[in-house]
PDB file of C-alpha atoms in Angstrom:
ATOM      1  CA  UNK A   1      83.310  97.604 134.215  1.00  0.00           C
ATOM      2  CA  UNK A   2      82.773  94.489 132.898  1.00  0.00           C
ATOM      3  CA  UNK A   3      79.562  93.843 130.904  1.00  0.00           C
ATOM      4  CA  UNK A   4      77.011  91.272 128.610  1.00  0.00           C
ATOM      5  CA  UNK A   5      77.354  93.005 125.227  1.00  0.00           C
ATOM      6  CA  UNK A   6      75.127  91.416 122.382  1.00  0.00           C
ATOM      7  CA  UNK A   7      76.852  90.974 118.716  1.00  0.00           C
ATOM      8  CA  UNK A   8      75.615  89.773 115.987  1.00  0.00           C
ATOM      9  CA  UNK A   9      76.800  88.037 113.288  1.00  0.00           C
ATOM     10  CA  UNK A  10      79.781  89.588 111.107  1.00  0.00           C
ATOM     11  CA  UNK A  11      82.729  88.605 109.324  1.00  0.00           C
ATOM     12  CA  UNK A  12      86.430  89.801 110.447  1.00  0.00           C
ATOM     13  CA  UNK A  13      89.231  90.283 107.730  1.00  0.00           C
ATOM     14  CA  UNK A  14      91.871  87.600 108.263  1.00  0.00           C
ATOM     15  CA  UNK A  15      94.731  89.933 108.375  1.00  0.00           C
ATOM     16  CA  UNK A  16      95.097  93.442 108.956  1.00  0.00           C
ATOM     17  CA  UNK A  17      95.013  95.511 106.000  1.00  0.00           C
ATOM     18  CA  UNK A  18      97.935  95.174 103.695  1.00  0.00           C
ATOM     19  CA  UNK A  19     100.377  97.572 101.762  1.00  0.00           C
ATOM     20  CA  UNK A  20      99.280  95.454  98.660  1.00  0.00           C
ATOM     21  CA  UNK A  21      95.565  95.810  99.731  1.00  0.00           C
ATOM     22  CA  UNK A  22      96.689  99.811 100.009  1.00  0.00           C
ATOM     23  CA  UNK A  23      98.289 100.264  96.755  1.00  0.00           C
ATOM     24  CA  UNK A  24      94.791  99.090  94.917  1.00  0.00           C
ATOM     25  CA  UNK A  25      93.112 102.065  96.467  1.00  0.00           C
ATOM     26  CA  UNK A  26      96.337 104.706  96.042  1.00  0.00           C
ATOM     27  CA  UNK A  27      96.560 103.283  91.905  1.00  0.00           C
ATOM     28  CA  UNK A  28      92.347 104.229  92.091  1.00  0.00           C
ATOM     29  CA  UNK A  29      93.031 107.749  92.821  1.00  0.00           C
ATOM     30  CA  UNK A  30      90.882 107.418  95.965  1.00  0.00           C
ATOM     31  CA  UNK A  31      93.409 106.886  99.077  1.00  0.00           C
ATOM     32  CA  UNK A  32      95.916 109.402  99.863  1.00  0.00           C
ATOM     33  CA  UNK A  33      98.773 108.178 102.796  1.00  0.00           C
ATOM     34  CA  UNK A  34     101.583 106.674 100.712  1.00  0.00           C
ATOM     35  CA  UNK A  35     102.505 103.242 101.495  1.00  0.00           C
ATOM     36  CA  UNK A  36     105.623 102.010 102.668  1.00  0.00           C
ATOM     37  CA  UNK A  37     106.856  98.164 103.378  1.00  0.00           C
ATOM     38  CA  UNK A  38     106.569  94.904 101.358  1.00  0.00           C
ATOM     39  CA  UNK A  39     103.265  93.564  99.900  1.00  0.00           C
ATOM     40  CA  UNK A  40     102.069  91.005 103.064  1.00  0.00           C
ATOM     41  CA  UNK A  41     103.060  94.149 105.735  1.00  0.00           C
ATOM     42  CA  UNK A  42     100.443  95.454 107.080  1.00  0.00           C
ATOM     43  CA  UNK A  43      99.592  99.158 106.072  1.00  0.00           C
ATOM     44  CA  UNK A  44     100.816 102.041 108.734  1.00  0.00           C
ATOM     45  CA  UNK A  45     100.600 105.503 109.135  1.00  0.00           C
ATOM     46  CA  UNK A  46      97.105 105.753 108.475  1.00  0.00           C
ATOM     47  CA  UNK A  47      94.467 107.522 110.437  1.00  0.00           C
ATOM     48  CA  UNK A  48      91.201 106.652 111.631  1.00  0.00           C
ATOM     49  CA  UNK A  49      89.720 109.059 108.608  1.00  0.00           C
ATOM     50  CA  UNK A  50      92.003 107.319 106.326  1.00  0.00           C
ATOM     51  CA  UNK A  51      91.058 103.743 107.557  1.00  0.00           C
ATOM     52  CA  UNK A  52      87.050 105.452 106.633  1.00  0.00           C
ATOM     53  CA  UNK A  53      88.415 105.963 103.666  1.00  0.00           C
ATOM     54  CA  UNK A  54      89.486 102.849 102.472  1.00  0.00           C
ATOM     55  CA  UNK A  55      86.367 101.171 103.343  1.00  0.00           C
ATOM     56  CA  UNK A  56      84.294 103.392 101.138  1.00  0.00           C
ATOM     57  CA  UNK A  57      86.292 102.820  98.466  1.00  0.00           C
ATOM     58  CA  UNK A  58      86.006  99.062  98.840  1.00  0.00           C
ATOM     59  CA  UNK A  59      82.864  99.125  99.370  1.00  0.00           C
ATOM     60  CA  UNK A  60      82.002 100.989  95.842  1.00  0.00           C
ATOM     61  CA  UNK A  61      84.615  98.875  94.055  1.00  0.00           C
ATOM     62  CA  UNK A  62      83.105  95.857  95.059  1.00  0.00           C
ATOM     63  CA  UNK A  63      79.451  96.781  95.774  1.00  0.00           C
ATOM     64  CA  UNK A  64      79.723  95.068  99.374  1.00  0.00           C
ATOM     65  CA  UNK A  65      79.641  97.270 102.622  1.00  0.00           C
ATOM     66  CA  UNK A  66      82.741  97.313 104.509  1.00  0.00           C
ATOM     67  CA  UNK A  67      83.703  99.072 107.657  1.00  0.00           C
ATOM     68  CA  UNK A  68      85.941  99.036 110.437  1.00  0.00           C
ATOM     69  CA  UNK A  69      84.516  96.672 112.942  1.00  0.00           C
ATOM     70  CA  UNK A  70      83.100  98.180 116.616  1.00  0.00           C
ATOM     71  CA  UNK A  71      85.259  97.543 119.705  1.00  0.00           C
ATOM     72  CA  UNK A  72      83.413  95.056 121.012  1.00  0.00           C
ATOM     73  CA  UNK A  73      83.385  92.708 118.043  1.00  0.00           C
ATOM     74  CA  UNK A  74      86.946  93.529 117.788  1.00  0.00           C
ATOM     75  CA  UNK A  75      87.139  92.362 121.211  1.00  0.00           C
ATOM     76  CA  UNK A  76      84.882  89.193 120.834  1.00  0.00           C
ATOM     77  CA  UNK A  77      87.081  88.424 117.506  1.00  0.00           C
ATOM     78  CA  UNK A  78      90.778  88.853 119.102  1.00  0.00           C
ATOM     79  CA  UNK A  79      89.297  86.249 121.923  1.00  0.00           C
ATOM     80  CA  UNK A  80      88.164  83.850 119.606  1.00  0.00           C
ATOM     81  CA  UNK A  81      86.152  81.739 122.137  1.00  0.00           C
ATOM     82  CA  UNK A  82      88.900  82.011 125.055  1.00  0.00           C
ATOM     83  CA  UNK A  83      89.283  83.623 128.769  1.00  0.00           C
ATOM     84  CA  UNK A  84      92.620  84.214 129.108  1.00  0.00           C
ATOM     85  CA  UNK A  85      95.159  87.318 128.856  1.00  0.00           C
ATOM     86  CA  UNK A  86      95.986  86.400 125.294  1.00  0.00           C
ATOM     87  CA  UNK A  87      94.589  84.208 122.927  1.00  0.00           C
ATOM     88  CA  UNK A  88      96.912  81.556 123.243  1.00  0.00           C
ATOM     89  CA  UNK A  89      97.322  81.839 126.884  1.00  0.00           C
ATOM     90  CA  UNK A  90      98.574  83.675 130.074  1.00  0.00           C
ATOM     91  CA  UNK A  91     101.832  84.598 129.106  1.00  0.00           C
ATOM     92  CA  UNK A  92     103.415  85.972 125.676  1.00  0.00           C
ATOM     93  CA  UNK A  93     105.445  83.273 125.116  1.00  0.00           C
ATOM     94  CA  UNK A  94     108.172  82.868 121.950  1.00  0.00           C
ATOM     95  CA  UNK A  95     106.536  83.207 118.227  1.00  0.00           C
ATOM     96  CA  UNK A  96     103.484  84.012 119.166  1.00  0.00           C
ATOM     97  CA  UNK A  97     103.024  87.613 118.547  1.00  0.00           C
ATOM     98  CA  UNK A  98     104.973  91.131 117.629  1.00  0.00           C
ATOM     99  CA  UNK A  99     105.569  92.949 120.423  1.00  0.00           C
ATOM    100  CA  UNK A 100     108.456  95.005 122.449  1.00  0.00           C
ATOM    101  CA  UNK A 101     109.390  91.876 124.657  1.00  0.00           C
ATOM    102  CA  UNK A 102     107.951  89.417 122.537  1.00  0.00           C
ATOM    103  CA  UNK A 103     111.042  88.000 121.137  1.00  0.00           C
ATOM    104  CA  UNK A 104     111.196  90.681 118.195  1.00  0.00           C
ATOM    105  CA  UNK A 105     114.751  91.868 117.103  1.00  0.00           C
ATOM    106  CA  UNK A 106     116.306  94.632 119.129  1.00  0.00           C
ATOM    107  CA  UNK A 107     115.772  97.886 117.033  1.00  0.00           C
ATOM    108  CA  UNK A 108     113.228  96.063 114.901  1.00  0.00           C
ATOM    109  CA  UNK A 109     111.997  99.522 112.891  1.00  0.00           C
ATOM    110  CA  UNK A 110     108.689  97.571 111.262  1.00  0.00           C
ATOM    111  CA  UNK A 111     105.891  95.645 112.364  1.00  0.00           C
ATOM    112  CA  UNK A 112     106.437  91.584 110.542  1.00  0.00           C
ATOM    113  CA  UNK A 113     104.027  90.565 107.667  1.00  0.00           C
ATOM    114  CA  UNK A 114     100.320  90.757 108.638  1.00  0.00           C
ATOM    115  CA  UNK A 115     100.409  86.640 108.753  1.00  0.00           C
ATOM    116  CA  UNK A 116     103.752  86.219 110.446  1.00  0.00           C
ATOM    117  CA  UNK A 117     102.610  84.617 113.809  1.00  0.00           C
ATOM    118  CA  UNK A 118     100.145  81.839 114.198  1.00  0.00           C
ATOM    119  CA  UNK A 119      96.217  82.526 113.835  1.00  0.00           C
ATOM    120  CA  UNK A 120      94.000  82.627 116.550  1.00  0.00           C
ATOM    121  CA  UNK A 121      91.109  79.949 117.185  1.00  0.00           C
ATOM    122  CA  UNK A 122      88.959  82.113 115.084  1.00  0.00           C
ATOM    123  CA  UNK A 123      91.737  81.977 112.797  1.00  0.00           C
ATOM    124  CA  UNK A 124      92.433  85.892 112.474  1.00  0.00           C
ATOM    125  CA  UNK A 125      96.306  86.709 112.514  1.00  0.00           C
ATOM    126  CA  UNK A 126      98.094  89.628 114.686  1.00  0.00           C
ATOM    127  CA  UNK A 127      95.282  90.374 116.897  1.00  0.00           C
ATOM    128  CA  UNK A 128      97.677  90.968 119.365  1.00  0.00           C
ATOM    129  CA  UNK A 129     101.178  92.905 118.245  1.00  0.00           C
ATOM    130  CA  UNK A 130     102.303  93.976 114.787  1.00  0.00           C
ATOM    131  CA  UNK A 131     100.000  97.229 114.241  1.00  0.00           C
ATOM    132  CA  UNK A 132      97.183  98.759 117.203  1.00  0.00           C
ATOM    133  CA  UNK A 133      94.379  98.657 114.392  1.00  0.00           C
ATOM    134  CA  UNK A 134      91.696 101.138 114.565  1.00  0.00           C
ATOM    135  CA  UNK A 135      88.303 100.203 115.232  1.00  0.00           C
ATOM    136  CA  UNK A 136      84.966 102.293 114.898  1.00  0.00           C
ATOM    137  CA  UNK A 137      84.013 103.530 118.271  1.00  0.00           C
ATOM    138  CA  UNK A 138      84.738 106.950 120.046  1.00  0.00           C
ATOM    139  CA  UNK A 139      87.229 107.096 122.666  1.00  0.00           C
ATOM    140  CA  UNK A 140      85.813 106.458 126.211  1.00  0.00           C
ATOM    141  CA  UNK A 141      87.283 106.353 129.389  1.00  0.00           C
ATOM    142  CA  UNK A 142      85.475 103.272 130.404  1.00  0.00           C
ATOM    143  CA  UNK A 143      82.171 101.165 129.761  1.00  0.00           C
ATOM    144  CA  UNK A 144      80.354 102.813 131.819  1.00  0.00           C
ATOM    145  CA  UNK A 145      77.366 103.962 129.900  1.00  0.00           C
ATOM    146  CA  UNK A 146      78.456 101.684 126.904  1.00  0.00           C
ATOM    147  CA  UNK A 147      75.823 100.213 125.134  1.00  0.00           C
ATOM    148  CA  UNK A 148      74.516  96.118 125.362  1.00  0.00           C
ATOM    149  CA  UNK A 149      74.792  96.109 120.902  1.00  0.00           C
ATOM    150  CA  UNK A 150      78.089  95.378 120.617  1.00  0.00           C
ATOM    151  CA  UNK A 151      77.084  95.348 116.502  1.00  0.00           C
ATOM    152  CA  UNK A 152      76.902  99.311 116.580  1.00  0.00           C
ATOM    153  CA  UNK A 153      79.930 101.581 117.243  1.00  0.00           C
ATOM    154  CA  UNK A 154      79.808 103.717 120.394  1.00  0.00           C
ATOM    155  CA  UNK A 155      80.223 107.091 119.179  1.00  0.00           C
ATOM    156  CA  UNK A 156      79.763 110.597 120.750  1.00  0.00           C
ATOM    157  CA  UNK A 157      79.170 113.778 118.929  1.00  0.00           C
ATOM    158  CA  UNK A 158      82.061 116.062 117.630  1.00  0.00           C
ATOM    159  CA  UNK A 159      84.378 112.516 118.395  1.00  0.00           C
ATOM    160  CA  UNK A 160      87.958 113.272 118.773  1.00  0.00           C
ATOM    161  CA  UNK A 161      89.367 110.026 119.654  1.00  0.00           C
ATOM    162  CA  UNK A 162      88.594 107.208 118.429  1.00  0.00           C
ATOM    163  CA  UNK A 163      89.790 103.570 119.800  1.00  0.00           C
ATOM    164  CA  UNK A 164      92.706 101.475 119.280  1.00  0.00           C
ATOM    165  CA  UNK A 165      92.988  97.740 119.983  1.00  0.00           C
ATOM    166  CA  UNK A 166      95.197  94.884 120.197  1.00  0.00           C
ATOM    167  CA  UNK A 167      98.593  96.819 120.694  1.00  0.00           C
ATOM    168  CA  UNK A 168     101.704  97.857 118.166  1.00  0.00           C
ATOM    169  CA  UNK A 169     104.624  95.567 117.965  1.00  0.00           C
ATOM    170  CA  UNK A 170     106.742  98.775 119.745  1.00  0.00           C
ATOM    171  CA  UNK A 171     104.652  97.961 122.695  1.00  0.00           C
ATOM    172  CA  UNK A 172     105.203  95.976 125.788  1.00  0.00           C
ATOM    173  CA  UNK A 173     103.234  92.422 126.273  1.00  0.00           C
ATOM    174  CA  UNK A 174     100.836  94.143 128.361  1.00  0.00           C
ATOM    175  CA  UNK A 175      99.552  96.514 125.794  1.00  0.00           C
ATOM    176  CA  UNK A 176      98.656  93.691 123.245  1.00  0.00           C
ATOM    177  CA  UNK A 177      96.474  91.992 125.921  1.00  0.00           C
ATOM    178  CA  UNK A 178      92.799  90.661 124.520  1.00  0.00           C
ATOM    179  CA  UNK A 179      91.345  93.525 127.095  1.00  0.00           C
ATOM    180  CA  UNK A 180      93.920  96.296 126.145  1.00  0.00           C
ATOM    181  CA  UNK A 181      92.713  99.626 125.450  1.00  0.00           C
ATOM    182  CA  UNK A 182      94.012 102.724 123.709  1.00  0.00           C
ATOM    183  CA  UNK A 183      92.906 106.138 121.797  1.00  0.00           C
ATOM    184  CA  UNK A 184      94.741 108.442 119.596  1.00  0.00           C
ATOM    185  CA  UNK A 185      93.334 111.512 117.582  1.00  0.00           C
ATOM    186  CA  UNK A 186      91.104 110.487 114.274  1.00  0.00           C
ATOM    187  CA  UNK A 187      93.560 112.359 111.936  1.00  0.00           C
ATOM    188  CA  UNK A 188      96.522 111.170 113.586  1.00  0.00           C
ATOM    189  CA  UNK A 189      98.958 109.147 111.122  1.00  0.00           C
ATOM    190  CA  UNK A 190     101.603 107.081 113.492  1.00  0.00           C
ATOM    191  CA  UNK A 191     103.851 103.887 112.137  1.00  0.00           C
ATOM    192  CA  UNK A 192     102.392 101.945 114.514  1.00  0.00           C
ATOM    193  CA  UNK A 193      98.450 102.782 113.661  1.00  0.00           C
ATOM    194  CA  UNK A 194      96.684 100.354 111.140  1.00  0.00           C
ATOM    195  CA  UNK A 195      93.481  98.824 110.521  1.00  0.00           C
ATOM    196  CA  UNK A 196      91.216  95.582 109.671  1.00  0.00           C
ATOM    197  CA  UNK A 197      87.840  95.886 107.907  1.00  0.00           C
ATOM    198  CA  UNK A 198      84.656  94.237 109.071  1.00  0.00           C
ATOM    199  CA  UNK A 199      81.220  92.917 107.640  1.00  0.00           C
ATOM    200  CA  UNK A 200      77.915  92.580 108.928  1.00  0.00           C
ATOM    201  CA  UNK A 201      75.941  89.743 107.770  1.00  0.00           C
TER     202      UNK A 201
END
């Protein structure tokens, strides 16, 4: 159902998370999931533990506190001010993100770079298409229950499955909707599974 949720002030990474930005934490010793793909691509096959993972690291190599951000400011940061399905708009439209049916190549085997498409309002790129990018919360059904601080991650105990937003670029134009939900296993490691860290302020 739709609710009033209550989020306070953070900052959203640009992108999502890069090979480049994955390679620093692989040549530390302190991430394991090989990366694959150019520099500017965003990082794949990496779990929700793995996503955990990287932010700790980070956040000891630079003495800042990074995290993944919760679903709803995911949510509040792919809409970037706007109402509508996407964005930019009602429909998908060419160049505008990566997505089955979005004017990507037929057989296309990778997501584009993590800047490829135009930013959003808020000026945050591929929060819609190129990689579903994990975000804190436990998987739930619906919001029913869900709490009004958006700023905290809605989690259960013994969590499972954990939430996935903003659709892969193998996905239809339906599954990269602003509102589009979906959940995999924390420890799964899929190509089309990445991530984009978060701070409070």
């Amino acid at each position: 159902p739709t609710r009033s949720v209550v989020v306070a002030p953070f900052l959203m990474a640009k992108t999502a998370t890069t090979v480049r930005d994955w390679q620093h934490c692989v040549d530390a010793k302190a991430c394991t999931a090989v990366p694959k793909g150019k520099p500017d691509d965003p990082m794949t096959n990496v779990s929700w533990n793995d996503a955990r993972q990287f932010a700790a690291w980070l956040s000891q190599a630079t003495g800042q506190a990074y995290r993944l951000p919760t679903e709803a400011e995911w949510e509040y940061a792919a809409r970037a001010g706007t109402e509508t399905r996407y964005s930019w708009g009602n429909a998908v439209g060419p160049g505008r993100a990566g997505c089955k049916g979005c004017g990507e190549p037929v057989g296309s085997q990778a997501p584009s770079r993590a800047d490829a498409y135009p930013p959003n309002p808020f000026g945050l790129y591929g929060m819609g298409g190129g990689v579903a990018e994990w975000v804190g919360d436990c998987w739930h059904a619906t919001y029913q229950g869900a709490p009004h601080d958006g700023s905290t991650a809605w989690d259960a105990p013994s969590c499972r499955d954990r939430v996935l937003r903003g659709g892969s670029w193998l996905d239809d134009p339906g599954a990269i909707r602003v509102s589009s939900r979906g959940f995999s296993a924390a420890t799964a490691r899929l190509p089309t599974h990445g991530f984009r860290l978060a701070q409070s302020k």
